[in-house]
């Protein structure tokens, strides 16, 4: 690790900045094996050509739920190797079994990851769960040194309140939160705890306003950083940099110019096929998309045709060699 446990918060505030993306995991069509070469190629493109600052590995976008523990560990190794010293990594070690969470987190720590992320678990039968969640995160944090990002989202069956997250922010190596909640909730948590954790959310469309209005430094994270950008068209990177430099007018103009790209992605995505749709969009961009694993569904030819037409009309600039 690049920091001691006691310094985790300070290290995160100093270095956990900018645009971070949630990686899709490419699987080889047919065998559905992890496409290691394709994964490396994507990561190098994202970091070197698109200027993405950090990568979120094996999250929901990455179909972690379909992967074995060993495959997830291998993905961590590949990501650290491919990023080198040019980009940071945060590994999703989320699982319903706490021993698996701790095992994955220790592996991430050992192979050189920068941080881990742990989503709030499904808590069967519980309604008033704050003390249970406090014990959950305190127990895990006591057994690892690496910095932890919390993750609260509706898939858990509940949302952690800003007040609970404020208590969790006191844990020594809790450094950030991916807070997939309505804006009033994450704005309140920012007010309560921004001196102790970095607050972020997955909505790219809200990212600029959160820089300008909430003084955020971190986009953590989803797939837009590599789906709405190319090596020849880095408008998300550019509007982020403009906002950080204080040029709000230029940042807003660049952000708004991406609306046709956002609409093309949103309007062609079947609700039950998010990973397959994004992987096909990756392939249109020249990245390695690959297959999805059962039970996720693949796109039909009609869905691919509609996506391709929207992609070609959205105004995203492709490199001359693409």
XYZ file of C-alpha atoms in Angstrom:
322
model
C 0.000 0.000 0.000
C 1.022 3.578 -0.642
C -0.140 4.792 2.779
C -0.595 3.616 6.348
C -4.079 2.893 7.641
C -3.971 5.948 9.891
C -3.244 8.118 6.844
C -5.968 6.686 4.599
C -8.258 9.721 4.761
C -5.461 12.215 4.157
C -4.150 10.173 1.234
C -7.601 9.979 -0.344
C -8.272 13.701 0.004
C -4.912 14.411 -1.626
C -5.067 11.910 -4.493
C -8.613 10.582 -5.039
C -9.670 13.206 -7.542
C -11.145 13.705 -10.975
C -12.955 11.276 -13.243
C -13.199 7.613 -12.204
C -15.002 5.033 -14.334
C -16.759 1.754 -13.505
C -15.277 -0.933 -15.748
C -17.368 -3.381 -17.713
C -15.772 -6.829 -17.739
C -15.273 -8.380 -21.209
C -16.101 -12.082 -21.498
C -15.140 -14.134 -24.541
C -18.218 -14.955 -26.658
C -18.982 -18.658 -26.477
C -16.749 -19.729 -23.603
C -17.596 -16.685 -21.441
C -14.076 -16.799 -20.020
C -12.549 -13.567 -18.769
C -10.962 -11.823 -21.767
C -7.683 -10.818 -20.123
C -6.129 -9.250 -23.212
C -9.278 -7.314 -23.972
C -9.531 -6.086 -20.390
C -5.919 -4.882 -20.455
C -6.453 -3.115 -23.775
C -9.558 -1.327 -22.526
C -7.864 -0.173 -19.341
C -4.832 1.177 -21.184
C -7.092 3.052 -23.605
C -9.178 4.504 -20.785
C -6.174 5.703 -18.815
C -3.790 6.704 -21.589
C -6.108 7.971 -24.339
C -9.116 9.236 -22.386
C -7.315 10.588 -19.329
C -9.491 8.728 -16.828
C -8.026 9.137 -13.342
C -9.202 5.932 -11.683
C -11.049 2.692 -12.367
C -13.724 0.909 -10.346
C -13.200 -2.818 -10.946
C -15.731 -5.669 -10.598
C -18.747 -3.623 -9.640
C -22.338 -4.119 -10.768
C -21.434 -2.824 -14.228
C -18.638 -5.401 -14.242
C -20.998 -8.315 -13.478
C -19.181 -9.256 -10.277
C -22.224 -11.309 -9.284
C -21.455 -13.760 -12.112
C -17.767 -14.125 -11.289
C -15.929 -16.503 -8.994
C -13.757 -15.178 -6.193
C -10.665 -16.231 -8.148
C -11.855 -14.398 -11.269
C -12.432 -11.268 -9.245
C -8.969 -11.530 -7.729
C -7.472 -11.998 -11.189
C -9.342 -8.919 -12.421
C -7.801 -6.901 -9.587
C -4.337 -8.058 -10.630
C -4.946 -7.236 -14.291
C -6.239 -3.763 -13.468
C -3.292 -2.856 -11.247
C -0.885 -4.154 -13.891
C -2.558 -2.319 -16.771
C -2.903 0.983 -14.901
C 0.674 1.009 -13.687
C 1.434 4.408 -12.197
C -0.815 6.199 -14.708
C -4.161 5.589 -13.028
C -5.611 4.544 -9.690
C -7.849 1.589 -8.871
C -10.713 0.922 -6.516
C -11.785 -2.708 -6.291
C -15.328 -3.762 -5.525
C -15.074 -6.439 -2.856
C -18.810 -6.484 -2.208
C -20.428 -9.785 -1.283
C -23.158 -11.047 1.000
C -20.600 -13.145 2.891
C -18.368 -11.025 5.104
C -15.479 -13.505 4.940
C -15.456 -13.151 1.139
C -15.457 -9.350 1.468
C -12.458 -9.446 3.795
C -10.605 -12.010 1.659
C -11.094 -9.929 -1.483
C -10.116 -6.722 0.305
C -6.899 -8.252 1.616
C -6.070 -9.467 -1.893
C -6.714 -5.994 -3.320
C -4.464 -4.565 -0.648
C -1.713 -7.113 -1.361
C -1.662 -6.597 -5.147
C -1.387 -2.818 -4.954
C -4.922 -1.468 -5.348
C -5.469 2.042 -4.067
C -8.862 1.493 -2.417
C -11.759 -0.938 -2.072
C -15.487 -0.302 -2.271
C -18.055 -2.233 -0.236
C -21.745 -1.852 -0.963
C -24.335 -1.988 1.763
C -25.451 -5.630 2.030
C -28.964 -6.953 1.664
C -30.245 -7.323 5.230
C -32.992 -9.908 5.292
C -35.954 -9.203 7.587
C -34.390 -6.037 9.040
C -36.203 -2.709 9.037
C -34.212 -0.600 11.514
C -30.725 -1.495 10.360
C -28.425 1.386 11.331
C -26.658 -0.332 14.240
C -26.267 -3.509 12.159
C -24.631 -1.578 9.327
C -22.363 0.287 11.714
C -21.183 -3.045 13.129
C -20.814 -4.461 9.607
C -18.475 -1.728 8.382
C -16.593 -1.403 11.677
C -15.873 -5.150 11.667
C -14.556 -5.175 8.101
C -12.515 -2.005 8.613
C -10.864 -3.491 11.703
C -9.494 -6.385 9.645
C -7.992 -4.469 6.687
C -5.760 -1.429 6.263
C -6.747 -0.235 2.786
C -9.045 2.767 2.375
C -12.727 1.887 2.065
C -15.417 3.563 0.008
C -18.983 2.926 1.126
C -21.666 2.316 -1.476
C -25.373 2.784 -0.870
C -27.848 2.079 -3.669
C -31.485 0.953 -3.995
C -30.528 -2.625 -4.937
C -29.780 -3.296 -1.263
C -33.467 -2.826 -0.515
C -32.886 0.382 1.471
C -30.755 3.521 1.385
C -28.336 4.432 4.142
C -29.327 7.793 5.600
C -26.989 10.792 5.583
C -26.976 10.615 9.368
C -25.797 6.978 9.354
C -23.157 7.723 6.713
C -21.952 10.600 8.864
C -21.374 8.122 11.697
C -19.610 5.699 9.355
C -17.330 8.539 8.235
C -15.689 8.407 11.655
C -14.199 4.962 10.897
C -10.439 5.377 10.482
C -10.063 3.966 6.961
C -13.432 4.904 5.486
C -12.448 7.522 2.929
C -15.294 7.958 0.427
C -18.822 6.991 -0.548
C -20.520 6.252 -3.829
C -23.934 7.504 -2.784
C -26.520 6.456 -5.380
C -29.363 8.435 -3.859
C -31.458 11.534 -4.664
C -29.523 14.799 -4.727
C -30.962 16.217 -1.474
C -29.570 13.202 0.392
C -26.046 13.447 -0.986
C -26.046 17.233 -0.573
C -26.949 16.748 3.100
C -24.184 14.176 3.577
C -21.733 16.578 1.951
C -22.749 19.196 4.508
C -22.383 16.749 7.393
C -19.255 14.783 6.530
C -17.191 16.327 3.719
C -14.393 16.981 6.207
C -13.996 13.208 6.709
C -15.116 11.441 3.509
C -15.281 12.231 -0.178
C -18.914 12.164 -1.276
C -19.788 11.237 -4.854
C -22.552 9.735 -6.970
C -22.769 7.837 -10.249
C -24.758 10.430 -12.244
C -22.557 11.998 -14.925
C -25.323 14.483 -15.739
C -25.087 15.860 -12.177
C -21.283 15.829 -11.973
C -20.654 19.385 -13.144
C -23.245 20.903 -10.813
C -21.727 18.930 -7.955
C -18.288 20.385 -8.672
C -19.605 23.929 -8.912
C -22.222 23.863 -6.145
C -20.957 21.248 -3.674
C -17.206 21.622 -4.261
C -16.781 17.936 -5.110
C -13.430 16.651 -6.338
C -14.384 13.086 -7.305
C -16.680 11.453 -9.857
C -17.204 7.901 -8.538
C -18.445 6.557 -10.964
C -20.111 4.772 -13.846
C -19.377 3.979 -17.505
C -19.896 7.370 -19.248
C -16.211 8.378 -19.029
C -15.373 5.768 -21.685
C -18.747 5.619 -23.467
C -19.243 9.334 -24.197
C -15.586 10.033 -24.976
C -12.994 9.017 -27.535
C -9.323 9.809 -27.981
C -10.473 12.542 -30.403
C -13.374 13.814 -28.279
C -12.659 14.146 -24.549
C -15.454 16.522 -23.631
C -16.135 15.021 -20.198
C -12.462 15.330 -19.322
C -12.439 18.853 -20.737
C -15.530 20.113 -18.901
C -14.226 18.587 -15.682
C -10.891 20.352 -16.057
C -12.601 23.632 -16.949
C -14.770 23.404 -13.831
C -11.788 22.636 -11.607
C -10.020 25.659 -13.142
C -12.979 27.913 -12.325
C -14.245 28.403 -15.890
C -17.883 27.519 -15.250
C -19.210 28.964 -18.508
C -16.902 26.856 -20.673
C -17.560 23.804 -18.519
C -21.333 24.179 -18.923
C -21.075 24.647 -22.683
C -18.970 21.504 -23.039
C -21.225 19.522 -20.698
C -24.374 20.567 -22.556
C -22.845 19.757 -25.940
C -22.836 16.084 -24.912
C -26.633 15.936 -24.598
C -27.090 14.203 -28.004
C -24.585 11.517 -26.973
C -26.314 10.989 -23.637
C -29.690 10.758 -25.362
C -28.416 8.203 -27.892
C -27.131 6.002 -25.069
C -30.195 6.411 -22.886
C -32.883 6.080 -25.524
C -31.537 2.895 -27.125
C -30.763 0.977 -23.921
C -33.259 -1.789 -23.116
C -33.966 -1.557 -19.408
C -33.212 -5.240 -18.833
C -29.961 -5.241 -20.855
C -27.668 -2.515 -19.492
C -24.387 -4.431 -19.676
C -25.038 -5.917 -23.120
C -26.012 -2.513 -24.501
C -22.949 -0.781 -23.115
C -20.661 -3.555 -24.332
C -22.065 -3.204 -27.838
C -21.520 0.575 -27.647
C -17.931 -0.147 -26.608
C -17.468 -2.229 -29.730
C -18.790 0.621 -31.866
C -16.113 2.772 -30.233
C -13.389 0.236 -31.041
C -13.086 -1.054 -27.474
C -13.456 -4.687 -26.409
C -17.053 -5.321 -25.366
C -17.547 -9.053 -25.382
C -20.428 -11.136 -24.131
C -22.493 -10.968 -20.954
C -22.900 -13.908 -18.615
C -26.135 -15.694 -17.814
C -28.624 -14.590 -16.590
C -27.889 -11.250 -18.267
C -29.478 -10.918 -21.716
C -27.791 -10.147 -25.034
C -29.106 -7.558 -27.497
C -31.233 -8.650 -30.424
C -30.151 -7.724 -33.939
C -32.923 -5.103 -34.052
C -31.638 -3.556 -30.810
C -28.100 -3.500 -32.198
C -29.304 -1.831 -35.395
C -31.135 0.897 -33.475
C -28.127 1.468 -31.225
C -25.751 1.672 -34.175
C -27.935 4.229 -35.948
C -28.135 6.399 -32.821
C -24.394 6.082 -32.265
C -23.609 7.212 -35.800
C -25.883 10.240 -35.489
C -24.958 11.421 -31.978
C -22.011 13.618 -32.959
C -19.300 11.830 -31.017
C -16.003 12.345 -32.834
C -13.997 9.224 -33.614
C -10.231 9.130 -34.198
C -9.274 9.191 -37.856
C -7.804 5.687 -37.552
C -10.970 4.191 -35.973
